[in-house]
mmCIF file of C-alpha atoms and ligand atoms in Angstrom:
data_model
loop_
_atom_site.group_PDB
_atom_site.id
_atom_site.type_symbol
_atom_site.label_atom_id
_atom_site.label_comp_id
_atom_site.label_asym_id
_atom_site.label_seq_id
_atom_site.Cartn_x
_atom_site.Cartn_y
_atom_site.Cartn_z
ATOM 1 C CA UNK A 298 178.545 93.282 100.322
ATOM 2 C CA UNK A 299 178.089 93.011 96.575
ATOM 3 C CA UNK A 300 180.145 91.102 94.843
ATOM 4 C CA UNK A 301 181.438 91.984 91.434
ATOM 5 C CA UNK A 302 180.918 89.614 88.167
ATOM 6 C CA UNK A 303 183.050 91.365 86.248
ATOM 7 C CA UNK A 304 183.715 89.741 82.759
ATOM 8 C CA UNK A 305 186.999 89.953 80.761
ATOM 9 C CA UNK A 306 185.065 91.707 78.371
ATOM 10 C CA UNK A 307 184.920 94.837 80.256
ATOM 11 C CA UNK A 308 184.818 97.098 77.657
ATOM 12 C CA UNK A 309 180.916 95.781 77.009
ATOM 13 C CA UNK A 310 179.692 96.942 80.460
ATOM 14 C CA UNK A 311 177.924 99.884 80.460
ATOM 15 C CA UNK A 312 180.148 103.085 82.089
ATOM 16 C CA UNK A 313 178.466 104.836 84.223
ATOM 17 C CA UNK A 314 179.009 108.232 87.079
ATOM 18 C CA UNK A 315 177.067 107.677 90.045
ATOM 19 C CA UNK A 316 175.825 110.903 92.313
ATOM 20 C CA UNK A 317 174.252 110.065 95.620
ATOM 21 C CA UNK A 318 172.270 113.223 96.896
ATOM 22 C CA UNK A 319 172.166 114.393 93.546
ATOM 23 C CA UNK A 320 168.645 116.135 93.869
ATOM 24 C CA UNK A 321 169.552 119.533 95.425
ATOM 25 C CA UNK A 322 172.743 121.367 96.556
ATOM 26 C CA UNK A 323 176.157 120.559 95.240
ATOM 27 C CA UNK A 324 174.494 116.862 94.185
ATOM 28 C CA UNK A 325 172.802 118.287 91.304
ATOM 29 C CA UNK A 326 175.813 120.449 90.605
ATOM 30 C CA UNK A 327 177.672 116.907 90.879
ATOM 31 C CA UNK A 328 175.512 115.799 88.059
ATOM 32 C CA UNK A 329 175.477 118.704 85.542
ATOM 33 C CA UNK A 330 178.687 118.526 85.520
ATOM 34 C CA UNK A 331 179.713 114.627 85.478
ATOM 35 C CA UNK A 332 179.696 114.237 81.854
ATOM 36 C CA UNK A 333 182.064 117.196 81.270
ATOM 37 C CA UNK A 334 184.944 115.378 83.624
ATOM 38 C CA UNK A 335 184.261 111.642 83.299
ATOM 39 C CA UNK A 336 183.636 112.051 79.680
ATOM 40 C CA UNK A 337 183.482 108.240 79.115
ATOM 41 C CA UNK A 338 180.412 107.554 80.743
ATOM 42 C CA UNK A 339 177.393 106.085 78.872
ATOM 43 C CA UNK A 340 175.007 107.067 81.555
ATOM 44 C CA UNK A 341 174.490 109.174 84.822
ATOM 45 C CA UNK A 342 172.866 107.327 87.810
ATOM 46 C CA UNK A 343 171.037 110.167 90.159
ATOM 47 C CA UNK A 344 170.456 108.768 93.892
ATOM 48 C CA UNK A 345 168.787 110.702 96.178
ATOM 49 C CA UNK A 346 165.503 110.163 99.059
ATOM 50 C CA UNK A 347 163.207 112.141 96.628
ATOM 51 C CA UNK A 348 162.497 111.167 93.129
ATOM 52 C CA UNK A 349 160.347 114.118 91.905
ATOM 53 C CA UNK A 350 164.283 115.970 93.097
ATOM 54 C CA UNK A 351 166.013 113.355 90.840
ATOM 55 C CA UNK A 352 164.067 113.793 88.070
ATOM 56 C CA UNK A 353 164.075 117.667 87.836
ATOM 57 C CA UNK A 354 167.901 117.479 88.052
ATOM 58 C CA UNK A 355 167.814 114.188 85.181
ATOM 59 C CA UNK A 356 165.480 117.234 82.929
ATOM 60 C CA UNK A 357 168.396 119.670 82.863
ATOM 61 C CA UNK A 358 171.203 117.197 81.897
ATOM 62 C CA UNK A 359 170.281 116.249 78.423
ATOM 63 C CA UNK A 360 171.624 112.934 78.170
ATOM 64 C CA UNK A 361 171.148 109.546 79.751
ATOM 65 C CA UNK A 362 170.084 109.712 83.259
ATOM 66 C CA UNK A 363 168.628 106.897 85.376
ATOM 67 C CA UNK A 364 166.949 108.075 88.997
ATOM 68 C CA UNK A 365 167.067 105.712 91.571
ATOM 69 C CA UNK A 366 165.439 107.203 94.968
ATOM 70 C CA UNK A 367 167.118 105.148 97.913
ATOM 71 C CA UNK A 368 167.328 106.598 101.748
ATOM 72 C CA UNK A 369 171.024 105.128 102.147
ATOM 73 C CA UNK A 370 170.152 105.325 105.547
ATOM 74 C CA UNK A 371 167.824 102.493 105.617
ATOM 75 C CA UNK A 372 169.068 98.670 104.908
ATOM 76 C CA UNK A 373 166.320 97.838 102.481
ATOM 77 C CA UNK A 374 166.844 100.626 100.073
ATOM 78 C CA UNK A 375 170.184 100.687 100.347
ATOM 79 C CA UNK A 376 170.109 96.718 99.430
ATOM 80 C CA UNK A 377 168.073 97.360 96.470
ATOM 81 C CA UNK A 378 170.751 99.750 95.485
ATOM 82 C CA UNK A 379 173.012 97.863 95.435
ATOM 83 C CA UNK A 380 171.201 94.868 93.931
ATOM 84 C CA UNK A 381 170.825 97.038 90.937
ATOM 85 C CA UNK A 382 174.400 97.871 90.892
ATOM 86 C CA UNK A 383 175.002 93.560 91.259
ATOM 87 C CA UNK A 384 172.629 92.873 88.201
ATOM 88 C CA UNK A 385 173.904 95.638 85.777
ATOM 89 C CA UNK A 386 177.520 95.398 86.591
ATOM 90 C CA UNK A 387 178.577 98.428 85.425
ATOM 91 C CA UNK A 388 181.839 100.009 85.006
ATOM 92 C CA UNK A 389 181.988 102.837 87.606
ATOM 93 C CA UNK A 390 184.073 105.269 86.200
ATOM 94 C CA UNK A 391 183.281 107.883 88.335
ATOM 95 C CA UNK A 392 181.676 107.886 92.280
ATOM 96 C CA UNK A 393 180.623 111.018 93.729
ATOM 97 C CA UNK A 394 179.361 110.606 97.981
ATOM 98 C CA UNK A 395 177.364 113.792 98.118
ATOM 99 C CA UNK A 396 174.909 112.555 100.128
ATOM 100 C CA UNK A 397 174.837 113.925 104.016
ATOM 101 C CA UNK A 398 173.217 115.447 106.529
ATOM 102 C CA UNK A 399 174.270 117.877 109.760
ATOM 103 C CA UNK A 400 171.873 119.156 112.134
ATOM 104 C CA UNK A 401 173.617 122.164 114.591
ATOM 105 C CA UNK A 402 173.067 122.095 117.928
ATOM 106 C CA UNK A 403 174.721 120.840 121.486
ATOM 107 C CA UNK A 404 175.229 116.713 121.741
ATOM 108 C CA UNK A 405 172.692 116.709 124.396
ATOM 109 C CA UNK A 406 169.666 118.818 122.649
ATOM 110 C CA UNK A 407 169.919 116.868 119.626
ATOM 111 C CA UNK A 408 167.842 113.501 119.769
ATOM 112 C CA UNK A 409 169.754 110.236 119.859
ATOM 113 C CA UNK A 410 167.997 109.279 116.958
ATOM 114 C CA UNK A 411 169.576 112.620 114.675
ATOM 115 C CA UNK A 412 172.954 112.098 116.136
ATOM 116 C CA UNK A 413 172.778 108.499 115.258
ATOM 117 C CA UNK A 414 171.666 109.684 111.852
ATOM 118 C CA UNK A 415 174.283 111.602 111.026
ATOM 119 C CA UNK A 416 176.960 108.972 111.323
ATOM 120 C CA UNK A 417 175.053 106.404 109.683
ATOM 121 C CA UNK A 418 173.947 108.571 106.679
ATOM 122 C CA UNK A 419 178.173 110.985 106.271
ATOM 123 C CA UNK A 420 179.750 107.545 107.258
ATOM 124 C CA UNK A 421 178.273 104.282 107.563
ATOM 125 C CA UNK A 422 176.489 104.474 103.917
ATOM 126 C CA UNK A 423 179.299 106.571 102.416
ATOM 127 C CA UNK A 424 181.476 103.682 103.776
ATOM 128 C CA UNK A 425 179.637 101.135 102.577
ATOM 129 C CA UNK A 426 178.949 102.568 99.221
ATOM 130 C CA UNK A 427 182.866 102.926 98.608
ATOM 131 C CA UNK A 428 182.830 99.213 99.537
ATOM 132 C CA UNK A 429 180.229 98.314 97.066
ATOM 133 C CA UNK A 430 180.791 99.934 94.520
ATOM 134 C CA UNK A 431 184.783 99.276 94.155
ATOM 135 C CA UNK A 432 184.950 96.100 92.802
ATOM 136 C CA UNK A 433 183.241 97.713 89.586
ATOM 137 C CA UNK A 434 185.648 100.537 89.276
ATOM 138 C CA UNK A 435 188.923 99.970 87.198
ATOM 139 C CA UNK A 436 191.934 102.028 86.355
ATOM 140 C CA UNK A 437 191.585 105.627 85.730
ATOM 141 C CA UNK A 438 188.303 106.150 87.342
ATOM 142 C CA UNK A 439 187.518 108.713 90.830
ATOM 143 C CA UNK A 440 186.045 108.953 93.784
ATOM 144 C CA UNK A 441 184.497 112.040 95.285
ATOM 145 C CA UNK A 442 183.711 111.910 98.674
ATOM 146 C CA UNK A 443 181.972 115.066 100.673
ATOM 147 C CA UNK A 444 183.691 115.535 103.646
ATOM 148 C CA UNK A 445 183.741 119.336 104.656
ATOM 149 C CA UNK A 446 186.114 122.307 106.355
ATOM 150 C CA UNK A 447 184.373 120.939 109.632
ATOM 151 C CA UNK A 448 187.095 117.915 109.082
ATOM 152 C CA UNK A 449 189.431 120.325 109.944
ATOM 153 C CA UNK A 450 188.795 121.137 114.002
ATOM 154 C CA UNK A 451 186.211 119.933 116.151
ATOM 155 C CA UNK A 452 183.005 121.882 116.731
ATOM 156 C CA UNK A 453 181.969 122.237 119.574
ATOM 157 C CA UNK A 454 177.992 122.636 118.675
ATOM 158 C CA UNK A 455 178.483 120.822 115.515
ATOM 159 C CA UNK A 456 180.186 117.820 117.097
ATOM 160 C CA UNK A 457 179.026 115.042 115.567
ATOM 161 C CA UNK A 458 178.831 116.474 112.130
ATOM 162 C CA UNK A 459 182.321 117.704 112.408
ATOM 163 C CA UNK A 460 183.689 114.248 113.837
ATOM 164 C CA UNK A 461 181.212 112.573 110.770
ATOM 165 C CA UNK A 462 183.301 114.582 108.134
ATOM 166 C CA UNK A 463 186.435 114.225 109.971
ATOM 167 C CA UNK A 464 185.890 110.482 109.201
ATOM 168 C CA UNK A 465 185.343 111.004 106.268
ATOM 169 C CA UNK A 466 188.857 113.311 105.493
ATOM 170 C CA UNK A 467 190.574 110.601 107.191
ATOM 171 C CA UNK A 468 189.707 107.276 105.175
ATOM 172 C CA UNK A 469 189.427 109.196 101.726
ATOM 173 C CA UNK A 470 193.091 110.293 102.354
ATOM 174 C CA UNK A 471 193.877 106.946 103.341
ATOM 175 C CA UNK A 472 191.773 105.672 100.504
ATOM 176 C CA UNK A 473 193.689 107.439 98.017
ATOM 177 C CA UNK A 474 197.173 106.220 98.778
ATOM 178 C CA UNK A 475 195.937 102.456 98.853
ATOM 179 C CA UNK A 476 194.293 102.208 95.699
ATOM 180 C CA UNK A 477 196.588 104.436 93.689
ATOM 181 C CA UNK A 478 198.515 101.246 93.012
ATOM 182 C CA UNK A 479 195.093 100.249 91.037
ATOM 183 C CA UNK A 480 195.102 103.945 89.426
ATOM 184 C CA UNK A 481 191.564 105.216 91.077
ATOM 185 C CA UNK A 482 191.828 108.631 92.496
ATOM 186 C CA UNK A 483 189.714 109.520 95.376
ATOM 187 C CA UNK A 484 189.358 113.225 96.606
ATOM 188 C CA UNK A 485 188.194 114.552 100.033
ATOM 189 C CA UNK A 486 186.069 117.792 99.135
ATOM 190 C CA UNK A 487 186.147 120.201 102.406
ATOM 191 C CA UNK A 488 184.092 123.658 101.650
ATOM 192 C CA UNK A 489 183.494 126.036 104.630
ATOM 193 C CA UNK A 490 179.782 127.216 104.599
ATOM 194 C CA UNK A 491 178.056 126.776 100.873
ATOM 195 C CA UNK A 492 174.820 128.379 100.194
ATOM 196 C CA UNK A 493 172.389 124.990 99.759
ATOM 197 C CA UNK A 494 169.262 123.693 101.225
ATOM 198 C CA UNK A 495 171.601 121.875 103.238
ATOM 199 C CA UNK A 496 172.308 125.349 105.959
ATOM 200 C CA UNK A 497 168.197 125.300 106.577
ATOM 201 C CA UNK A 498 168.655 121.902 107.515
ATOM 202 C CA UNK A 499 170.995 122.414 109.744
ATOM 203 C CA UNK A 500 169.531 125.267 111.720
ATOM 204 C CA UNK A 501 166.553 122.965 113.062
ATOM 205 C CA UNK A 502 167.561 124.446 116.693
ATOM 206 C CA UNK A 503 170.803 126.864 116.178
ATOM 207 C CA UNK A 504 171.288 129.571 113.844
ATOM 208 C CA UNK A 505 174.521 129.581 111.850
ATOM 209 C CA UNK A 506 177.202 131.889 113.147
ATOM 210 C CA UNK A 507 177.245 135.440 111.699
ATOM 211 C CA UNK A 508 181.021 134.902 110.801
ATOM 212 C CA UNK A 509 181.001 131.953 108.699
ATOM 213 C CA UNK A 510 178.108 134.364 106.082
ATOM 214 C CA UNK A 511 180.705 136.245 104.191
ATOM 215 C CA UNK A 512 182.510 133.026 103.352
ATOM 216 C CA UNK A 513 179.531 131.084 101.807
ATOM 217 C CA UNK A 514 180.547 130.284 98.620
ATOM 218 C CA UNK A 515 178.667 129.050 95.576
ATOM 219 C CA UNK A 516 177.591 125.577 95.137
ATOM 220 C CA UNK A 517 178.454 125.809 91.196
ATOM 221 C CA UNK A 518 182.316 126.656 92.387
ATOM 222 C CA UNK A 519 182.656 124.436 95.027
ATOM 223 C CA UNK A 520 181.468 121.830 93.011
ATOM 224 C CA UNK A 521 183.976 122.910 89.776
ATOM 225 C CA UNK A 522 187.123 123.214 92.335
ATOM 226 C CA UNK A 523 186.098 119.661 93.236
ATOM 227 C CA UNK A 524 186.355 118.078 89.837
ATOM 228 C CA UNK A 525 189.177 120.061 88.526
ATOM 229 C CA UNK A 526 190.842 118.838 91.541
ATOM 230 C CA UNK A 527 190.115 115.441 91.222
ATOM 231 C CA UNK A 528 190.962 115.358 87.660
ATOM 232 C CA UNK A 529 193.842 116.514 88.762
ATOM 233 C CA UNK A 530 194.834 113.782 90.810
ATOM 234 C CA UNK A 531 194.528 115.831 94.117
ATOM 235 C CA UNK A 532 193.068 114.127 97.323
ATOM 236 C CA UNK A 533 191.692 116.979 98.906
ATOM 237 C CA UNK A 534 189.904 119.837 97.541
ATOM 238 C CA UNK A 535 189.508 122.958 99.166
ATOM 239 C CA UNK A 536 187.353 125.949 97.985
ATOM 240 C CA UNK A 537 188.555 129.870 98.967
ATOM 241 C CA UNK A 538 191.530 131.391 100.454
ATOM 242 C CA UNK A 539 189.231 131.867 103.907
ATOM 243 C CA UNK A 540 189.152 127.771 103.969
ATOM 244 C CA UNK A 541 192.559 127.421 102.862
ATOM 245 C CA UNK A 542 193.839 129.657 105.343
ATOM 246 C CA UNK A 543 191.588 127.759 108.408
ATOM 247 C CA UNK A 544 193.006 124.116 106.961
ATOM 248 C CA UNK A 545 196.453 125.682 107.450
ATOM 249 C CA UNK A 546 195.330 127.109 110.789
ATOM 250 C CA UNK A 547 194.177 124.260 111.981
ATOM 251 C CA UNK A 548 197.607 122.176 111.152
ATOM 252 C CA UNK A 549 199.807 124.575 113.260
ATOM 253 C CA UNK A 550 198.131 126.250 116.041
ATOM 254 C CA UNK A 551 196.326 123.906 119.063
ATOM 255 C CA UNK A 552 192.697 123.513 118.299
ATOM 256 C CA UNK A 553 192.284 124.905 122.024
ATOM 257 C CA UNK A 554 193.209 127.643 120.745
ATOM 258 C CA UNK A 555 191.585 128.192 117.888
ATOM 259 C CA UNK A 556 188.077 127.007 119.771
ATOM 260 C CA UNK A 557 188.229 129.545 122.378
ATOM 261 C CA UNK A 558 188.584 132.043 119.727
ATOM 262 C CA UNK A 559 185.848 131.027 117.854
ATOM 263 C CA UNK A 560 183.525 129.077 120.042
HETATM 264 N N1 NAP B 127 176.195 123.337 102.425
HETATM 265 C C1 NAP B 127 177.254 123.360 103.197
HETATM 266 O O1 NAP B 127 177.515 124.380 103.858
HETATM 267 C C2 NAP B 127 178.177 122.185 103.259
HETATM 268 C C3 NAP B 127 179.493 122.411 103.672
HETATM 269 C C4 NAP B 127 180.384 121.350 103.721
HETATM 270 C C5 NAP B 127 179.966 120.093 103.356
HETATM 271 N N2 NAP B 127 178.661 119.891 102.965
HETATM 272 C C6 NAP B 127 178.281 118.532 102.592
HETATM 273 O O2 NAP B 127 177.917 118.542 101.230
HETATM 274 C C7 NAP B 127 177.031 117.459 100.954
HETATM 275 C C8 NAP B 127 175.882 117.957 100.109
HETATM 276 O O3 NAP B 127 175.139 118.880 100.865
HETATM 277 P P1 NAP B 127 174.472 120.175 100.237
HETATM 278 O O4 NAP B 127 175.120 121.319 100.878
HETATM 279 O O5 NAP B 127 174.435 120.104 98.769
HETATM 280 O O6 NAP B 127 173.007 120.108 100.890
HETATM 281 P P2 NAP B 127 171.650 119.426 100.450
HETATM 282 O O7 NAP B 127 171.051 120.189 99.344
HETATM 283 O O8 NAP B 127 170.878 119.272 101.718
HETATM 284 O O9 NAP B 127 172.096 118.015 99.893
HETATM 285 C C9 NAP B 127 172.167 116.844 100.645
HETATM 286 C C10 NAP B 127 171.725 115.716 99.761
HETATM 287 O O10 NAP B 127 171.876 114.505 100.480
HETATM 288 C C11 NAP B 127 170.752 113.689 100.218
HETATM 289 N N3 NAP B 127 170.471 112.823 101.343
HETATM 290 C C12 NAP B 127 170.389 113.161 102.653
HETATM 291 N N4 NAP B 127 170.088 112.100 103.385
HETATM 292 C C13 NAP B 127 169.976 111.054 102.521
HETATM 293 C C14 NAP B 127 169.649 109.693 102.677
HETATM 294 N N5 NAP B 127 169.384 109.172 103.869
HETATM 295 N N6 NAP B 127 169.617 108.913 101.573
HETATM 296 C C15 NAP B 127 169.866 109.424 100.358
HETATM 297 N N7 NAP B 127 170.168 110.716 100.145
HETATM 298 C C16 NAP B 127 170.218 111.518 101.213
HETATM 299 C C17 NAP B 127 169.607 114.672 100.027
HETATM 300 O O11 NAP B 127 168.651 114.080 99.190
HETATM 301 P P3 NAP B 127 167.064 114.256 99.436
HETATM 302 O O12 NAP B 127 166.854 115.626 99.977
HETATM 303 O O13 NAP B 127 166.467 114.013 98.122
HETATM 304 O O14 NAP B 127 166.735 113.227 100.410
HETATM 305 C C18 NAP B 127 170.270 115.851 99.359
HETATM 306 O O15 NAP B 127 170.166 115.755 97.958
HETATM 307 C C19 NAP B 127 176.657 116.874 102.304
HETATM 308 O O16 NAP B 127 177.416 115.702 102.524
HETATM 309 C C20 NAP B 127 177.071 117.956 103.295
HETATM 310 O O17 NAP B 127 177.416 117.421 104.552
HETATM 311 C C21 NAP B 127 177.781 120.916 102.905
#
């Protein structure tokens, strides 16, 4: 784990919003808008797998950007992540987890090897990034982490992803309460179905439900409802009455229920 060398001059380090997956989807939404919610920040660090993807979304944002392409997934990029995080020592005044994958499909048709990534990419390096990167945040600043409606019941074809997220809901909510003695919001963002590269991804073997089309919404919103809620000091942000509506659903009536309706 990094540790932090944090100075008692603080107000020297360089501020900074970090954006993992921030070349495509809501991550470059993430991005574009960072500088209009964490308006402190000196600079905007863009991590993604694919620098060419970093660099477009660096070319629309029109002020300091620095791309550093890192698959989270695997220990020696994610070390020299972090290493750069260790040297600089920046104040983190905003963290946003975008990065994550989902690939639909029965447990047993997906390879071991995709299920295992899916954890490892939604929770072990979102985990481990929180960890990380803590010690360099201070009062005042957020955390974003992408969790998704799938949180809300389990999916039955989606399994792992939806356990992944529901992870992910889980410690961010529990995240919240412990470190708002130290001031740092962190948000759980749960959208339904949002129209990104990510819903190709996940159709490698299973096409997405009719049902869940008319409630795609727009990365651009999702992304706004996020940081308006986490300005706001909310822990969970939700996007659309149809997602509101299942979160409440899925509090009251037995997910039995509910899955035999829908799956
Ligand atoms: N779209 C939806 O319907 C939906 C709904 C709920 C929640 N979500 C969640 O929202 C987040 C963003 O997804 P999106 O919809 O914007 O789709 P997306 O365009 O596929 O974005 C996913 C991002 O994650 C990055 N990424 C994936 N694996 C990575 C790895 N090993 N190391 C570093 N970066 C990695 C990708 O970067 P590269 O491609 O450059 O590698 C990509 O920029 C994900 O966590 C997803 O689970 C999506």
């Amino acid at each position: 784990m990094v540790k932090s060398n944090k100075t008692e001059k603080n107000d020297k380090r360089i501020k900074i919003a970090i954006i993992t997956g921030a070349g495509s989807g809501m991550g470059r939404y993430f991005a574009y808008y960072a500088g209009k919610f964490a308006k402190d920040t000196d600079e905007i660090w863009l991590v993604g797998r694919n620098k060419r993807k970093l660099y477009k979304t660096a070319s629309r944002i029109g002020r300091n950007c620095r791309c550093i392409s890192a698959d989270i997934s695997k220990n020696e990029e994610y070390e020299s992540l972090t290493k750069i995080i260790h040297e600089e020592a920046p104040d983190i005044r905003l963290l946003v987890n975008n990065a994550g994958i989902g690939i639909m499909g029965d447990f047993s048709r997906l390879s071991p090897e995709e299920n295992r990534l899916m954890t490892d990419i939604n929770c072990v390096a979102l985990t481990r990034f929180m960890a990380d990167c803590l010690p360099f945040m201070s009062r005042g600043s957020h955390i974003i982490n992408m969790a998704s409606a799938a949180a809300f019941l389990p999916q039955p074809g989606f399994a792992v992803y939806a356990a992944s997220k529901s992870y992910v809901y889980s410690l961010s909510k529990a995240l919240s309460r412990e470190l708002r003695k130290k001031n740092i919001y962190v948000t759980a963002v749960c959208p339904g179905c949002v129209d990104t590269p990510f819903i190709g991804r996940a159709e490698k073997y299973v096409k997405m439900k009719d049902y869940k089309k008319p409630f795609m919404a727009r990365a651009n919103d999702v992304v706004l409802k996020a940081y308006r809620d986490s300005y706001s000091g909310r822990n969970v942000s939700v996007y659309g009455a149809g997602m509101n509506m299942f979160r409440i659903a899925a509090r009251v009536l037995p997910d039995e229920f509910i899955l035999r309706l829908f799956f």
